[in-house]
C-alpha cells in the first residue's frame, strides 16, 4: 500500500509542477494580464493545496519504503528530497504567493518578472531532481537497467 501511495503522490507532484511550469510559460507568451492573474490565482488555490501534500506524501512514503532498503540509489534519493522540499517551501511557495498578489492588482513590473524567473528556475530544478528520483526508483524496481 505504501508503494502505491508513493507512486501516486510522486506522479501528482511531478504533474503539478510540470503543469504550473508549462502553463506559466504559455500564458506569459500568449496571454493577457487577466489570464496571467487567473493562472497565478489557480496555482495558489487549488494548486498549492494539491502540490504540497503530494510532495509531503512522496517524501514520507519514500522514507518509509527506504527503511528496509539500502544502497547507492536509496542514498541518492534521500539526499535529493531535502533540496526538493526546501526549494518548494523556501522558494516556490513564496514566489507563487507574491506573484498571485501582484498579478491580482495588475502589477507586472520588473519585480514581478524577476520573481517569475526565480520561480521558473526553481520549478525546473525541482522537476529535474524529482525526475532523477523517479529514474532511480524505476532502477530500484528493475524497470530501468543501469548503463555503464
GROMACS .gro file of N, CA and C in nm:
model
  444
    1UNK      N    1   0.082  -0.120   0.000
    1UNK     CA    2   0.000   0.000   0.000
    1UNK      C    3   0.087   0.127   0.000
    2UNK      N    4   0.197   0.123   0.076
    2UNK     CA    5   0.287   0.238   0.082
    2UNK      C    6   0.348   0.266  -0.055
    3UNK      N    7   0.381   0.161  -0.127
    3UNK     CA    8   0.439   0.178  -0.259
    3UNK      C    9   0.340   0.244  -0.356
    4UNK      N   10   0.215   0.202  -0.350
    4UNK     CA   11   0.112   0.263  -0.436
    4UNK      C   12   0.094   0.409  -0.401
    5UNK      N   13   0.087   0.441  -0.272
    5UNK     CA   14   0.075   0.580  -0.227
    5UNK      C   15   0.194   0.662  -0.274
    6UNK      N   16   0.314   0.605  -0.263
    6UNK     CA   17   0.435   0.675  -0.305
    6UNK      C   18   0.431   0.706  -0.455
    7UNK      N   19   0.398   0.609  -0.533
    7UNK     CA   20   0.393   0.628  -0.679
    7UNK      C   21   0.285   0.730  -0.719
    8UNK      N   22   0.170   0.721  -0.657
    8UNK     CA   23   0.061   0.813  -0.688
    8UNK      C   24   0.097   0.956  -0.648
    9UNK      N   25   0.147   0.973  -0.526
    9UNK     CA   26   0.182   1.107  -0.478
    9UNK      C   27   0.295   1.168  -0.561
   10UNK      N   28   0.394   1.089  -0.596
   10UNK     CA   29   0.505   1.139  -0.678
   10UNK      C   30   0.456   1.180  -0.816
   11UNK      N   31   0.368   1.101  -0.874
   11UNK     CA   32   0.312   1.135  -1.005
   11UNK      C   33   0.233   1.264  -1.000
   12UNK      N   34   0.151   1.280  -0.898
   12UNK     CA   35   0.072   1.403  -0.882
   12UNK      C   36   0.164   1.523  -0.865
   13UNK      N   37   0.269   1.510  -0.784
   13UNK     CA   38   0.361   1.621  -0.760
   13UNK      C   39   0.432   1.662  -0.889
   14UNK      N   40   0.483   1.567  -0.963
   14UNK     CA   41   0.552   1.598  -1.088
   14UNK      C   42   0.456   1.660  -1.189
   15UNK      N   43   0.337   1.605  -1.200
   15UNK     CA   44   0.238   1.662  -1.292
   15UNK      C   45   0.199   1.804  -1.253
   16UNK      N   46   0.185   1.830  -1.124
   16UNK     CA   47   0.152   1.966  -1.079
   16UNK      C   48   0.261   2.064  -1.120
   17UNK      N   49   0.384   2.033  -1.087
   17UNK     CA   50   0.493   2.126  -1.117
   17UNK      C   51   0.508   2.143  -1.268
   18UNK      N   52   0.499   2.035  -1.343
   18UNK     CA   53   0.510   2.044  -1.489
   18UNK      C   54   0.395   2.127  -1.547
   19UNK      N   55   0.276   2.110  -1.493
   19UNK     CA   56   0.160   2.188  -1.539
   19UNK      C   57   0.177   2.335  -1.506
   20UNK      N   58   0.218   2.366  -1.382
   20UNK     CA   59   0.240   2.506  -1.343
   20UNK      C   60   0.346   2.570  -1.433
   21UNK      N   61   0.453   2.496  -1.456
   21UNK     CA   62   0.566   2.546  -1.534
   21UNK      C   63   0.523   2.575  -1.678
   22UNK      N   64   0.463   2.476  -1.743
   22UNK     CA   65   0.425   2.494  -1.883
   22UNK      C   66   0.313   2.595  -1.900
   23UNK      N   67   0.216   2.596  -1.809
   23UNK     CA   68   0.107   2.694  -1.818
   23UNK      C   69   0.160   2.835  -1.798
   24UNK      N   70   0.257   2.852  -1.708
   24UNK     CA   71   0.316   2.984  -1.686
   24UNK      C   72   0.384   3.034  -1.812
   25UNK      N   73   0.464   2.949  -1.874
   25UNK     CA   74   0.534   2.991  -1.996
   25UNK      C   75   0.432   3.024  -2.105
   26UNK      N   76   0.332   2.938  -2.121
   26UNK     CA   77   0.232   2.959  -2.225
   26UNK      C   78   0.156   3.090  -2.203
   27UNK      N   79   0.110   3.114  -2.081
   27UNK     CA   80   0.030   3.234  -2.055
   27UNK      C   81   0.116   3.361  -2.062
   28UNK      N   82   0.242   3.351  -2.026
   28UNK     CA   83   0.330   3.467  -2.037
   28UNK      C   84   0.355   3.503  -2.183
   29UNK      N   85   0.365   3.402  -2.268
   29UNK     CA   86   0.390   3.426  -2.409
   29UNK      C   87   0.266   3.469  -2.486
   30UNK      N   88   0.151   3.411  -2.453
   30UNK     CA   89   0.032   3.430  -2.535
   30UNK      C   90  -0.087   3.490  -2.462
   31UNK      N   91  -0.077   3.507  -2.330
   31UNK     CA   92  -0.193   3.551  -2.254
   31UNK      C   93  -0.199   3.701  -2.230
   32UNK      N   94  -0.307   3.740  -2.169
   32UNK     CA   95  -0.328   3.879  -2.129
   32UNK      C   96  -0.296   3.893  -1.981
   33UNK      N   97  -0.297   4.014  -1.933
   33UNK     CA   98  -0.276   4.037  -1.790
   33UNK      C   99  -0.380   3.965  -1.706
   34UNK      N  100  -0.501   3.964  -1.756
   34UNK     CA  101  -0.610   3.896  -1.685
   34UNK      C  102  -0.588   3.745  -1.679
   35UNK      N  103  -0.542   3.687  -1.790
   35UNK     CA  104  -0.517   3.543  -1.791
   35UNK      C  105  -0.397   3.506  -1.703
   36UNK      N  106  -0.297   3.594  -1.698
   36UNK     CA  107  -0.183   3.571  -1.608
   36UNK      C  108  -0.231   3.572  -1.464
   37UNK      N  109  -0.314   3.671  -1.430
   37UNK     CA  110  -0.367   3.681  -1.293
   37UNK      C  111  -0.451   3.559  -1.258
   38UNK      N  112  -0.531   3.512  -1.352
   38UNK     CA  113  -0.614   3.393  -1.328
   38UNK      C  114  -0.525   3.271  -1.303
   39UNK      N  115  -0.424   3.253  -1.385
   39UNK     CA  116  -0.334   3.139  -1.367
   39UNK      C  117  -0.263   3.146  -1.232
   40UNK      N  118  -0.211   3.262  -1.197
   40UNK     CA  119  -0.140   3.276  -1.069
   40UNK      C  120  -0.233   3.244  -0.953
   41UNK      N  121  -0.357   3.285  -0.964
   41UNK     CA  122  -0.455   3.255  -0.860
   41UNK      C  123  -0.481   3.104  -0.852
   42UNK      N  124  -0.493   3.039  -0.967
   42UNK     CA  125  -0.517   2.894  -0.969
   42UNK      C  126  -0.397   2.815  -0.917
   43UNK      N  127  -0.277   2.866  -0.941
   43UNK     CA  128  -0.159   2.798  -0.889
   43UNK      C  129  -0.160   2.800  -0.736
   44UNK      N  130  -0.201   2.913  -0.677
   44UNK     CA  131  -0.206   2.920  -0.531
   44UNK      C  132  -0.323   2.838  -0.478
   45UNK      N  133  -0.440   2.856  -0.535
   45UNK     CA  134  -0.558   2.779  -0.493
   45UNK      C  135  -0.631   2.728  -0.614
   46UNK      N  136  -0.643   2.605  -0.639
   46UNK     CA  137  -0.614   2.491  -0.553
   46UNK      C  138  -0.476   2.429  -0.571
   47UNK      N  139  -0.394   2.484  -0.663
   47UNK     CA  140  -0.267   2.422  -0.698
   47UNK      C  141  -0.177   2.384  -0.583
   48UNK      N  142  -0.144   2.482  -0.498
   48UNK     CA  143  -0.053   2.453  -0.387
   48UNK      C  144  -0.114   2.357  -0.286
   49UNK      N  145  -0.246   2.356  -0.276
   49UNK     CA  146  -0.312   2.266  -0.182
   49UNK      C  147  -0.321   2.124  -0.235
   50UNK      N  148  -0.283   2.106  -0.360
   50UNK     CA  149  -0.266   1.971  -0.416
   50UNK      C  150  -0.118   1.934  -0.415
   51UNK      N  151  -0.033   2.030  -0.453
   51UNK     CA  152   0.110   2.004  -0.465
   51UNK      C  153   0.178   1.976  -0.331
   52UNK      N  154   0.155   2.061  -0.233
   52UNK     CA  155   0.227   2.048  -0.105
   52UNK      C  156   0.200   1.914  -0.037
   53UNK      N  157   0.075   1.871  -0.023
   53UNK     CA  158   0.053   1.739   0.036
   53UNK      C  159   0.111   1.625  -0.047
   54UNK      N  160   0.108   1.640  -0.181
   54UNK     CA  161   0.162   1.532  -0.263
   54UNK      C  162   0.313   1.519  -0.246
   55UNK      N  163   0.383   1.632  -0.233
   55UNK     CA  164   0.527   1.625  -0.208
   55UNK      C  165   0.555   1.568  -0.069
   56UNK      N  166   0.475   1.610   0.030
   56UNK     CA  167   0.493   1.557   0.165
   56UNK      C  168   0.467   1.406   0.169
   57UNK      N  169   0.361   1.363   0.101
   57UNK     CA  170   0.332   1.218   0.096
   57UNK      C  171   0.440   1.141   0.021
   58UNK      N  172   0.492   1.201  -0.084
   58UNK     CA  173   0.600   1.136  -0.158
   58UNK      C  174   0.722   1.117  -0.068
   59UNK      N  175   0.761   1.223   0.001
   59UNK     CA  176   0.877   1.215   0.090
   59UNK      C  177   0.855   1.118   0.204
   60UNK      N  178   0.741   1.129   0.269
   60UNK     CA  179   0.711   1.041   0.384
   60UNK      C  180   0.703   0.895   0.344
   61UNK      N  181   0.633   0.867   0.237
   61UNK     CA  182   0.621   0.727   0.193
   61UNK      C  183   0.755   0.676   0.140
   62UNK      N  184   0.833   0.764   0.079
   62UNK     CA  185   0.965   0.724   0.032
   62UNK      C  186   1.057   0.686   0.146
   63UNK      N  187   1.055   0.767   0.253
   63UNK     CA  188   1.138   0.733   0.369
   63UNK      C  189   1.089   0.604   0.434
   64UNK      N  190   0.959   0.582   0.437
   64UNK     CA  191   0.906   0.457   0.493
   64UNK      C  192   0.950   0.337   0.409
   65UNK      N  193   0.947   0.352   0.277
   65UNK     CA  194   0.990   0.243   0.190
   65UNK      C  195   1.141   0.219   0.200
   66UNK      N  196   1.217   0.324   0.224
   66UNK     CA  197   1.363   0.314   0.228
   66UNK      C  198   1.414   0.250   0.356
   67UNK      N  199   1.331   0.241   0.460
   67UNK     CA  200   1.377   0.181   0.586
   67UNK      C  201   1.428   0.039   0.566
   68UNK      N  202   1.365  -0.034   0.477
   68UNK     CA  203   1.404  -0.173   0.457
   68UNK      C  204   1.504  -0.190   0.342
   69UNK      N  205   1.554  -0.080   0.289
   69UNK     CA  206   1.646  -0.087   0.175
   69UNK      C  207   1.773  -0.009   0.204
   70UNK      N  208   1.874  -0.044   0.129
   70UNK     CA  209   2.000   0.030   0.138
   70UNK      C  210   2.061   0.032  -0.001
   71UNK      N  211   2.167   0.105  -0.014
   71UNK     CA  212   2.235   0.111  -0.143
   71UNK      C  213   2.250   0.253  -0.193
   72UNK      N  214   2.325   0.264  -0.301
   72UNK     CA  215   2.359   0.393  -0.357
   72UNK      C  216   2.236   0.470  -0.405
   73UNK      N  217   2.144   0.403  -0.473
   73UNK     CA  218   2.026   0.470  -0.526
   73UNK      C  219   1.937   0.524  -0.414
   74UNK      N  220   1.921   0.447  -0.308
   74UNK     CA  221   1.841   0.492  -0.194
   74UNK      C  222   1.905   0.616  -0.131
   75UNK      N  223   2.037   0.613  -0.114
   75UNK     CA  224   2.107   0.728  -0.056
   75UNK      C  225   2.094   0.852  -0.144
   76UNK      N  226   2.105   0.834  -0.276
   76UNK     CA  227   2.090   0.948  -0.366
   76UNK      C  228   1.950   1.009  -0.357
   77UNK      N  229   1.849   0.923  -0.352
   77UNK     CA  230   1.712   0.973  -0.340
   77UNK      C  231   1.692   1.046  -0.207
   78UNK      N  232   1.749   0.990  -0.101
   78UNK     CA  233   1.736   1.054   0.031
   78UNK      C  234   1.806   1.191   0.034
   79UNK      N  235   1.915   1.204  -0.038
   79UNK     CA  236   1.988   1.331  -0.041
   79UNK      C  237   1.913   1.437  -0.121
   80UNK      N  238   1.841   1.396  -0.223
   80UNK     CA  239   1.769   1.493  -0.307
   80UNK      C  240   1.644   1.547  -0.239
   81UNK      N  241   1.577   1.465  -0.160
   81UNK     CA  242   1.447   1.505  -0.103
   81UNK      C  243   1.453   1.633  -0.019
   82UNK      N  244   1.554   1.655   0.066
   82UNK     CA  245   1.557   1.781   0.141
   82UNK      C  246   1.568   1.903   0.049
   83UNK      N  247   1.641   1.891  -0.061
   83UNK     CA  248   1.652   2.002  -0.155
   83UNK      C  249   1.519   2.028  -0.224
   84UNK      N  250   1.449   1.921  -0.260
   84UNK     CA  251   1.318   1.936  -0.324
   84UNK      C  252   1.221   2.005  -0.227
   85UNK      N  253   1.219   1.959  -0.104
   85UNK     CA  254   1.130   2.020  -0.004
   85UNK      C  255   1.165   2.164   0.027
   86UNK      N  256   1.295   2.189   0.048
   86UNK     CA  257   1.338   2.326   0.080
   86UNK      C  258   1.311   2.420  -0.036
   87UNK      N  259   1.337   2.375  -0.157
   87UNK     CA  260   1.311   2.455  -0.275
   87UNK      C  261   1.163   2.490  -0.284
   88UNK      N  262   1.079   2.394  -0.253
   88UNK     CA  263   0.935   2.418  -0.255
   88UNK      C  264   0.889   2.515  -0.149
   89UNK      N  265   0.934   2.491  -0.025
   89UNK     CA  266   0.888   2.573   0.088
   89UNK      C  267   0.951   2.712   0.088
   90UNK      N  268   1.080   2.720   0.058
   90UNK     CA  269   1.150   2.848   0.069
   90UNK      C  270   1.148   2.932  -0.058
   91UNK      N  271   1.124   2.869  -0.174
   91UNK     CA  272   1.127   2.944  -0.300
   91UNK      C  273   0.992   2.939  -0.372
   92UNK      N  274   0.945   2.820  -0.405
   92UNK     CA  275   0.827   2.809  -0.490
   92UNK      C  276   0.699   2.862  -0.426
   93UNK      N  277   0.675   2.828  -0.302
   93UNK     CA  278   0.552   2.876  -0.237
   93UNK      C  279   0.554   3.028  -0.221
   94UNK      N  280   0.661   3.089  -0.165
   94UNK     CA  281   0.660   3.235  -0.156
   94UNK      C  282   0.650   3.304  -0.292
   95UNK      N  283   0.719   3.251  -0.393
   95UNK     CA  284   0.709   3.310  -0.527
   95UNK      C  285   0.566   3.304  -0.577
   96UNK      N  286   0.501   3.190  -0.562
   96UNK     CA  287   0.364   3.175  -0.609
   96UNK      C  288   0.270   3.274  -0.540
   97UNK      N  289   0.288   3.292  -0.410
   97UNK     CA  290   0.202   3.383  -0.335
   97UNK      C  291   0.226   3.528  -0.378
   98UNK      N  292   0.351   3.569  -0.387
   98UNK     CA  293   0.381   3.706  -0.429
   98UNK      C  294   0.333   3.733  -0.572
   99UNK      N  295   0.357   3.639  -0.661
   99UNK     CA  296   0.314   3.658  -0.799
   99UNK      C  297   0.162   3.667  -0.808
  100UNK      N  298   0.092   3.587  -0.729
  100UNK     CA  299  -0.055   3.595  -0.726
  100UNK      C  300  -0.101   3.732  -0.676
  101UNK      N  301  -0.038   3.779  -0.568
  101UNK     CA  302  -0.075   3.911  -0.514
  101UNK      C  303  -0.050   4.022  -0.615
  102UNK      N  304   0.066   4.022  -0.675
  102UNK     CA  305   0.099   4.126  -0.772
  102UNK      C  306   0.012   4.118  -0.896
  103UNK      N  307  -0.011   3.998  -0.947
  103UNK     CA  308  -0.093   3.982  -1.067
  103UNK      C  309  -0.238   4.022  -1.042
  104UNK      N  310  -0.287   3.995  -0.922
  104UNK     CA  311  -0.427   4.027  -0.892
  104UNK      C  312  -0.455   4.177  -0.894
  105UNK      N  313  -0.350   4.259  -0.873
  105UNK     CA  314  -0.368   4.405  -0.880
  105UNK      C  315  -0.305   4.463  -1.006
  106UNK      N  316  -0.262   4.376  -1.096
  106UNK     CA  317  -0.209   4.421  -1.224
  106UNK      C  318  -0.069   4.480  -1.220
  107UNK      N  319   0.010   4.441  -1.122
  107UNK     CA  320   0.147   4.492  -1.109
  107UNK      C  321   0.243   4.398  -1.182
  108UNK      N  322   0.262   4.425  -1.310
  108UNK     CA  323   0.353   4.345  -1.391
  108UNK      C  324   0.477   4.427  -1.421
  109UNK      N  325   0.557   4.445  -1.317
  109UNK     CA  326   0.677   4.528  -1.329
  109UNK      C  327   0.801   4.440  -1.326
  110UNK      N  328   0.917   4.504  -1.311
  110UNK     CA  329   1.043   4.430  -1.309
  110UNK      C  330   1.046   4.328  -1.196
  111UNK      N  331   0.998   4.367  -1.078
  111UNK     CA  332   0.997   4.273  -0.965
  111UNK      C  333   0.914   4.149  -0.998
  112UNK      N  334   0.801   4.167  -1.061
  112UNK     CA  335   0.717   4.054  -1.099
  112UNK      C  336   0.795   3.956  -1.187
  113UNK      N  337   0.861   4.010  -1.289
  113UNK     CA  338   0.929   3.922  -1.383
  113UNK      C  339   1.059   3.862  -1.327
  114UNK      N  340   1.123   3.930  -1.234
  114UNK     CA  341   1.239   3.871  -1.167
  114UNK      C  342   1.194   3.753  -1.081
  115UNK      N  343   1.087   3.774  -1.004
  115UNK     CA  344   1.034   3.665  -0.920
  115UNK      C  345   0.981   3.552  -1.009
  116UNK      N  346   0.919   3.588  -1.122
  116UNK     CA  347   0.871   3.488  -1.216
  116UNK      C  348   0.987   3.402  -1.267
  117UNK      N  349   1.099   3.467  -1.298
  117UNK     CA  350   1.218   3.394  -1.343
  117UNK      C  351   1.272   3.302  -1.235
  118UNK      N  352   1.275   3.351  -1.111
  118UNK     CA  353   1.322   3.269  -0.999
  118UNK      C  354   1.229   3.149  -0.982
  119UNK      N  355   1.099   3.172  -0.993
  119UNK     CA  356   1.003   3.062  -0.978
  119UNK      C  357   1.021   2.957  -1.089
  120UNK      N  358   1.039   3.003  -1.211
  120UNK     CA  359   1.060   2.908  -1.321
  120UNK      C  360   1.188   2.829  -1.304
  121UNK      N  361   1.295   2.895  -1.261
  121UNK     CA  362   1.422   2.826  -1.237
  121UNK      C  363   1.407   2.723  -1.125
  122UNK      N  364   1.345   2.763  -1.014
  122UNK     CA  365   1.326   2.670  -0.902
  122UNK      C  366   1.235   2.554  -0.942
  123UNK      N  367   1.133   2.582  -1.022
  123UNK     CA  368   1.045   2.475  -1.070
  123UNK      C  369   1.119   2.377  -1.159
  124UNK      N  370   1.204   2.431  -1.246
  124UNK     CA  371   1.283   2.344  -1.334
  124UNK      C  372   1.379   2.257  -1.253
  125UNK      N  373   1.441   2.316  -1.151
  125UNK     CA  374   1.531   2.239  -1.065
  125UNK      C  375   1.454   2.127  -0.995
  126UNK      N  376   1.336   2.159  -0.941
  126UNK     CA  377   1.258   2.054  -0.875
  126UNK      C  378   1.214   1.945  -0.973
  127UNK      N  379   1.177   1.984  -1.093
  127UNK     CA  380   1.140   1.883  -1.193
  127UNK      C  381   1.257   1.791  -1.224
  128UNK      N  382   1.375   1.848  -1.237
  128UNK     CA  383   1.494   1.767  -1.264
  128UNK      C  384   1.522   1.673  -1.148
  129UNK      N  385   1.522   1.726  -1.025
  129UNK     CA  386   1.550   1.642  -0.909
  129UNK      C  387   1.446   1.533  -0.891
  130UNK      N  388   1.320   1.568  -0.911
  130UNK     CA  389   1.213   1.468  -0.898
  130UNK      C  390   1.222   1.364  -1.010
  131UNK      N  391   1.260   1.409  -1.129
  131UNK     CA  392   1.280   1.315  -1.239
  131UNK      C  393   1.394   1.218  -1.211
  132UNK      N  394   1.503   1.269  -1.151
  132UNK     CA  395   1.614   1.181  -1.114
  132UNK      C  396   1.570   1.081  -1.008
  133UNK      N  397   1.489   1.127  -0.912
  133UNK     CA  398   1.438   1.034  -0.811
  133UNK      C  399   1.348   0.929  -0.873
  134UNK      N  400   1.266   0.971  -0.970
  134UNK     CA  401   1.179   0.875  -1.037
  134UNK      C  402   1.262   0.773  -1.115
  135UNK      N  403   1.363   0.821  -1.186
  135UNK     CA  404   1.451   0.732  -1.261
  135UNK      C  405   1.518   0.630  -1.168
  136UNK      N  406   1.569   0.678  -1.054
  136UNK     CA  407   1.634   0.588  -0.959
  136UNK      C  408   1.534   0.491  -0.898
  137UNK      N  409   1.412   0.536  -0.876
  137UNK     CA  410   1.307   0.446  -0.826
  137UNK      C  411   1.277   0.336  -0.927
  138UNK      N  412   1.270   0.373  -1.055
  138UNK     CA  413   1.250   0.272  -1.159
  138UNK      C  414   1.367   0.174  -1.164
  139UNK      N  415   1.488   0.226  -1.149
  139UNK     CA  416   1.605   0.137  -1.147
  139UNK      C  417   1.599   0.041  -1.030
  140UNK      N  418   1.557   0.091  -0.914
  140UNK     CA  419   1.549   0.006  -0.795
  140UNK      C  420   1.445  -0.104  -0.814
  141UNK      N  421   1.338  -0.073  -0.888
  141UNK     CA  422   1.233  -0.173  -0.909
  141UNK      C  423   1.266  -0.266  -1.026
  142UNK      N  424   1.375  -0.237  -1.097
  142UNK     CA  425   1.415  -0.321  -1.208
  142UNK      C  426   1.354  -0.280  -1.341
  143UNK      N  427   1.284  -0.168  -1.346
  143UNK     CA  428   1.222  -0.125  -1.472
  143UNK      C  429   1.324  -0.064  -1.568
  144UNK      N  430   1.425   0.002  -1.514
  144UNK     CA  431   1.533   0.057  -1.597
  144UNK      C  432   1.661  -0.010  -1.557
  145UNK      N  433   1.740  -0.048  -1.655
  145UNK     CA  434   1.871  -0.105  -1.624
  145UNK      C  435   1.973   0.006  -1.627
  146UNK      N  436   2.072  -0.006  -1.546
  146UNK     CA  437   2.181   0.093  -1.540
  146UNK      C  438   2.279   0.063  -1.652
  147UNK      N  439   2.315   0.168  -1.727
  147UNK     CA  440   2.412   0.153  -1.835
  147UNK      C  441   2.546   0.206  -1.788
  148UNK      N  442   2.653   0.136  -1.829
  148UNK     CA  443   2.788   0.175  -1.790
  148UNK      C  444   2.834   0.296  -1.867
   0.00000   0.00000   0.00000
